[in-house]
Tab-separated table of C-alpha atoms in Angstrom:
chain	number	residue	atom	x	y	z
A	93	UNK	CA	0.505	4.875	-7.445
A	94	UNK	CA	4.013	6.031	-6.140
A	95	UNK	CA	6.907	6.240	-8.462
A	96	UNK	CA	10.609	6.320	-6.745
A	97	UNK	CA	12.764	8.797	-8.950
A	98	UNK	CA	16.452	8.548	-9.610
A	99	UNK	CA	19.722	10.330	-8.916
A	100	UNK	CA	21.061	13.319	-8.437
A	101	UNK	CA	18.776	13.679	-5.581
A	102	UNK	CA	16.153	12.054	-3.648
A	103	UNK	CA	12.802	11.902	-4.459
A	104	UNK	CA	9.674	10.372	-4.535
A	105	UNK	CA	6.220	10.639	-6.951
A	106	UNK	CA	2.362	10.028	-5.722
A	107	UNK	CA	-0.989	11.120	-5.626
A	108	UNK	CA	0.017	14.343	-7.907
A	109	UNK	CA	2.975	15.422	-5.454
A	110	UNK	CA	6.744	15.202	-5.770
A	111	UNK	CA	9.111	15.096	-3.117
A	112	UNK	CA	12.478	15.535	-3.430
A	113	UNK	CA	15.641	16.519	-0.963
A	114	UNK	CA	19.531	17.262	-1.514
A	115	UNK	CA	21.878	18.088	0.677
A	116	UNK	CA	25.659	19.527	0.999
A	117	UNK	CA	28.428	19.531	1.495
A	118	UNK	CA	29.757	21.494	-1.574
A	119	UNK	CA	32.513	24.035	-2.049
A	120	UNK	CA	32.285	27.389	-2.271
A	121	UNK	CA	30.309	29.947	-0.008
A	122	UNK	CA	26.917	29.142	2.316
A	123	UNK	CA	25.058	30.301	-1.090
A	124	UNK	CA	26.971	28.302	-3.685
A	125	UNK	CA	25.404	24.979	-1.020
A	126	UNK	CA	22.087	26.411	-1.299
A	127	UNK	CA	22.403	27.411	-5.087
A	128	UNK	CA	23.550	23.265	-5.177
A	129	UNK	CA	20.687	21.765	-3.615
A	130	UNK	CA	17.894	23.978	-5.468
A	131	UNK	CA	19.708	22.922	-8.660
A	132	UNK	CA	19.608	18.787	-7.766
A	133	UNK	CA	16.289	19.277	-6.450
A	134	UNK	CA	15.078	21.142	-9.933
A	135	UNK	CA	16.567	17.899	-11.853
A	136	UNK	CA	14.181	15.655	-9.129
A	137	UNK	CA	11.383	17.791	-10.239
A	138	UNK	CA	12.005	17.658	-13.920
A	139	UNK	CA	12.056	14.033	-13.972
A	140	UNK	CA	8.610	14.425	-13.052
A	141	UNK	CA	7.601	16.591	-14.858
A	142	UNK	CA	7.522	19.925	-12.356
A	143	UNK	CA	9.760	22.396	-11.818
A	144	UNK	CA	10.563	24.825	-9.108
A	145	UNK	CA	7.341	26.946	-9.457
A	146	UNK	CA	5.267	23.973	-8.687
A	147	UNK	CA	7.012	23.947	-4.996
A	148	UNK	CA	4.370	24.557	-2.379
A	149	UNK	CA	6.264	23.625	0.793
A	150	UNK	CA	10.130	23.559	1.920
A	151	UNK	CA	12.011	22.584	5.141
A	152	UNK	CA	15.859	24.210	5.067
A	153	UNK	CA	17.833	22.774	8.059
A	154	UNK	CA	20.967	24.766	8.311
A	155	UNK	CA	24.290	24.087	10.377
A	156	UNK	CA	24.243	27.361	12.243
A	157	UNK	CA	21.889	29.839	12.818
A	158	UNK	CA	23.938	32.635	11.340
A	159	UNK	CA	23.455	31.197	7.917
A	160	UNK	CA	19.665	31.759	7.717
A	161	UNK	CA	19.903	35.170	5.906
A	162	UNK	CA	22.372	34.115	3.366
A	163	UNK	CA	20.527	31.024	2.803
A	164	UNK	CA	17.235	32.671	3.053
A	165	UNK	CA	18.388	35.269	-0.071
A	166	UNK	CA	20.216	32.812	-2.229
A	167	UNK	CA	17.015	29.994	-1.835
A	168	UNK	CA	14.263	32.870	-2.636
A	169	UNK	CA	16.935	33.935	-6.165
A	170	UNK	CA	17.128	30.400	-6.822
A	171	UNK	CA	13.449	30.044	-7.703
A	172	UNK	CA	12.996	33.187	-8.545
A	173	UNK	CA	9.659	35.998	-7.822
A	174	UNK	CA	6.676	33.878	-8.880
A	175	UNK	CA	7.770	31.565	-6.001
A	176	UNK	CA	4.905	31.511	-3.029
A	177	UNK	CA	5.882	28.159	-1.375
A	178	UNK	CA	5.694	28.111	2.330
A	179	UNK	CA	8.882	27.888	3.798
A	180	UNK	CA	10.655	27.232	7.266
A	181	UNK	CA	14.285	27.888	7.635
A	182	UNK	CA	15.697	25.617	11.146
A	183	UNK	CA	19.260	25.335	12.453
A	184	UNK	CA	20.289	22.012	13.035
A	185	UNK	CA	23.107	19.112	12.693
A	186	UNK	CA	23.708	18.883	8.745
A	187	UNK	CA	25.855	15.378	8.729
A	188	UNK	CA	28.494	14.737	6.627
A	189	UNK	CA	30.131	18.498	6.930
A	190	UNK	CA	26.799	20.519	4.970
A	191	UNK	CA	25.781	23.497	5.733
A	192	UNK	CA	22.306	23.301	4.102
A	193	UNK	CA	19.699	20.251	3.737
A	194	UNK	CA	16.007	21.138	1.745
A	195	UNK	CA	13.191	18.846	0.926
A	196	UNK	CA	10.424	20.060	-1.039
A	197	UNK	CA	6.706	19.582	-2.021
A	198	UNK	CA	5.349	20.175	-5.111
A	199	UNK	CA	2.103	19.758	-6.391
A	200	UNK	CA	0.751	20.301	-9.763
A	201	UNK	CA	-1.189	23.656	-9.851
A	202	UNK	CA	-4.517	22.461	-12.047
A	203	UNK	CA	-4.615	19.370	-10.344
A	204	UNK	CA	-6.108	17.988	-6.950
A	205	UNK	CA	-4.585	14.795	-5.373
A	206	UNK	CA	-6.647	11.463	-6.015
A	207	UNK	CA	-6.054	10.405	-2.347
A	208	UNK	CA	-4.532	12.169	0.934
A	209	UNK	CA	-1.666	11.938	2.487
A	210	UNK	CA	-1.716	10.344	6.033
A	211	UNK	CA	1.605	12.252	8.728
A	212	UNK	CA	3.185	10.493	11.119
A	213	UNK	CA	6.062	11.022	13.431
A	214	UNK	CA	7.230	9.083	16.710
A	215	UNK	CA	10.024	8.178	18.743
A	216	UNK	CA	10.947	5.627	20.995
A	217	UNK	CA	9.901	7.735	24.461
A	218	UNK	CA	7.942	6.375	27.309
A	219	UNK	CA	5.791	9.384	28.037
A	220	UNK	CA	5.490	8.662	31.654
A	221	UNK	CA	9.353	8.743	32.288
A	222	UNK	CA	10.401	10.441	29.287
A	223	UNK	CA	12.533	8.179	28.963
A	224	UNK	CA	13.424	5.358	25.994
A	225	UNK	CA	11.403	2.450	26.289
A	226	UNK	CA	13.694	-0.598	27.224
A	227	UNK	CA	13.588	-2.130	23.726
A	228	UNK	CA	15.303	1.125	22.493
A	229	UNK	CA	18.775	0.356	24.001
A	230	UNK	CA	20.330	-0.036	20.679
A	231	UNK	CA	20.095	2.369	17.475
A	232	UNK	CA	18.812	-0.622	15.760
A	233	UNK	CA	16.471	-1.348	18.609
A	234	UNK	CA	15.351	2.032	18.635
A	235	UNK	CA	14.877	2.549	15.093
A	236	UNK	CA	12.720	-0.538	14.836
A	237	UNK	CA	10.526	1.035	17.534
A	238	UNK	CA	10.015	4.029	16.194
A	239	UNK	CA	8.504	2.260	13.070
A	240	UNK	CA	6.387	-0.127	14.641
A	241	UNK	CA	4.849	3.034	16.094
A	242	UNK	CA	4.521	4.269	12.928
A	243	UNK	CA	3.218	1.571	11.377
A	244	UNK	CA	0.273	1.379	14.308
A	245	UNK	CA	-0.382	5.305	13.129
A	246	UNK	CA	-0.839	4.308	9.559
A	247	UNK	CA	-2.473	1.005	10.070
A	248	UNK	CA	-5.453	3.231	11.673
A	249	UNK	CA	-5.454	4.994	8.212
A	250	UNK	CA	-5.358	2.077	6.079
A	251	UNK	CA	-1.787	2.087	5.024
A	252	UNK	CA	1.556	0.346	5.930
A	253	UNK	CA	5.401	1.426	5.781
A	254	UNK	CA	4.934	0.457	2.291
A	255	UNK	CA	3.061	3.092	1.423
A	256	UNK	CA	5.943	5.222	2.559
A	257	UNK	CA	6.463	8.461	-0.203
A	258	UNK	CA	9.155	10.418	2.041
A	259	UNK	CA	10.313	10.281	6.031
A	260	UNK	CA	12.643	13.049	7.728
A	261	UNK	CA	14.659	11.659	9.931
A	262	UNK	CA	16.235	13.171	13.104
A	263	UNK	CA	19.193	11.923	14.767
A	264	UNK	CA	21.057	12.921	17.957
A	265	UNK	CA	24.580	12.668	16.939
A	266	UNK	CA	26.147	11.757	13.791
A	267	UNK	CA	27.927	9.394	15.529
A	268	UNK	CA	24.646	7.419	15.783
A	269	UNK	CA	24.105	7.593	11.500
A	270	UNK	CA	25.811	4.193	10.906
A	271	UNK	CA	24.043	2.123	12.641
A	272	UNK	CA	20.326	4.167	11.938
A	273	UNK	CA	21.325	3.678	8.261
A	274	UNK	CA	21.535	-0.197	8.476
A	275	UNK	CA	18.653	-0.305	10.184
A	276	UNK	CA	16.970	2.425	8.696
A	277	UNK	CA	17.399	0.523	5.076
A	278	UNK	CA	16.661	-2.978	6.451
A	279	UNK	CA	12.740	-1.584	7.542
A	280	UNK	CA	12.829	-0.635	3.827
A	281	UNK	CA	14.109	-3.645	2.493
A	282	UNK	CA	11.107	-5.456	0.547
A	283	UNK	CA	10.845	-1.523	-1.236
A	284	UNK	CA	12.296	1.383	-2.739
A	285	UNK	CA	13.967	3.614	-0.164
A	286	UNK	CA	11.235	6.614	0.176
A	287	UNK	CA	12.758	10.334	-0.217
A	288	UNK	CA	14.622	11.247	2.920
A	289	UNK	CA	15.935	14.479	4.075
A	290	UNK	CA	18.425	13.766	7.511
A	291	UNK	CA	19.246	16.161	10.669
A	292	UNK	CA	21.221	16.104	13.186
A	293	UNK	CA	18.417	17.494	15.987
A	294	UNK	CA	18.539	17.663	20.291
A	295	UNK	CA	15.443	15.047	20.627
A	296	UNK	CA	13.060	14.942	23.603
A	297	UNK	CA	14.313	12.999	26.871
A	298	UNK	CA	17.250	10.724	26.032
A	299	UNK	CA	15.684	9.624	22.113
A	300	UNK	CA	18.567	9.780	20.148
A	301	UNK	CA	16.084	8.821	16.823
A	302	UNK	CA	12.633	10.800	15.537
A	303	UNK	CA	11.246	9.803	12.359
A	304	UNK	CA	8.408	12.058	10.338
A	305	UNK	CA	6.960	10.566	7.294
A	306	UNK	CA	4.586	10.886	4.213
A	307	UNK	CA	2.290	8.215	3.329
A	308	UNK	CA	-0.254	7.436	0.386
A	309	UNK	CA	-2.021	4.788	-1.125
């Protein structure tokens, strides 16, 4: 069973995992951002019932790549020693003006999941060319691509978009984010938006879309 959470950041409930994300901007120093997001992303966890301990995984994107040590330190005080989470720092595109972006597992600790989790990613590439595939000539075009691929992926694992916890999605150039957002949110429309963490990425040949996501029965 998945169960969406609410606001003040994204997040998502299944299988004994949470998932949760947050984002800048926010005022104040490269810290205070990061200090921001670990402190919406606690108030995810708490709603179900976890807390920052209980994180085994986390993604930072950051804007520049002479951030990571600042955001590196104020992340690792933010949840504190006990904290053995695997974690990758990456600079890329934070839209909207941020500086930092995280999304977060967390599992409880004395319990196993009742049912995997199925990965998949794609984009809207012709491998042969690596090039977009003609459909792909709009955002919306290409966004509808990439999730047909991804529904093929978890159709061979027994699941559907609907079974959609959390998706990362990459984009080109904010300029792009409009349009992916409208279509984005129309694939989703019969369901509760999944948790969603967004960059702003270089993608392979001329894909201006990648989407990762996290599914479970």
């Amino acid at each position: 069973m998945t169960q969406f959470l609410t606001p003040p950041a994204s997040g998502a409930a299944s299988s004994g995992f949470v998932f949760a994300s947050a984002s800048g901007p926010h005022p104040g120093t490269t810290a205070d951002e990061t200090r921001a997001c670990v402190e919406k992303i606690a108030a995810t966890l708490a709603s179900a019932g976890r807390g920052l301990a209980d994180v085994v995984k986390a993604n930072i994107w950051i804007a520049d790549e002479a951030l990571h040590d600042d955001v590196a330190a104020a992340y690792r005080a933010a949840l504190g020693p006990d904290c053995r989470a695997v974690l990758t720092i990456l600079a890329a595109g934070v839209p909207g003006g941020g500086r930092v972006a995280i999304d977060v597992v967390a599992a409880q600790s004395d319990a196993a999941p009742v049912a995997p989790f199925v990965y998949a990613s794609s984009l809207a590439i012709d491998v042969a060319t690596m090039r977009r595939v003609p459909e792909a000539a709009t955002i919306a075009g290409e966004t509808a691509v990439v999730f047909q691929r991804i529904g093929k992926q978890l159709d061979a694992a027994g699941l559907s978009v609907k079974d959609i916890v959390k998706t990362t999605t990459y984009v080109r150039d904010e300029s792009y984010l409009e349009e992916f957002e409208q279509a984005y949110r129309e694939i989703f429309a019969s369901q509760d938006l999944p948790a969603r963490c967004t960059v702003l990425l270089g993608l392979a040949g001329d894909c201006r879309i990648q989407v990762e996501v996290t599914a479970a029965a």
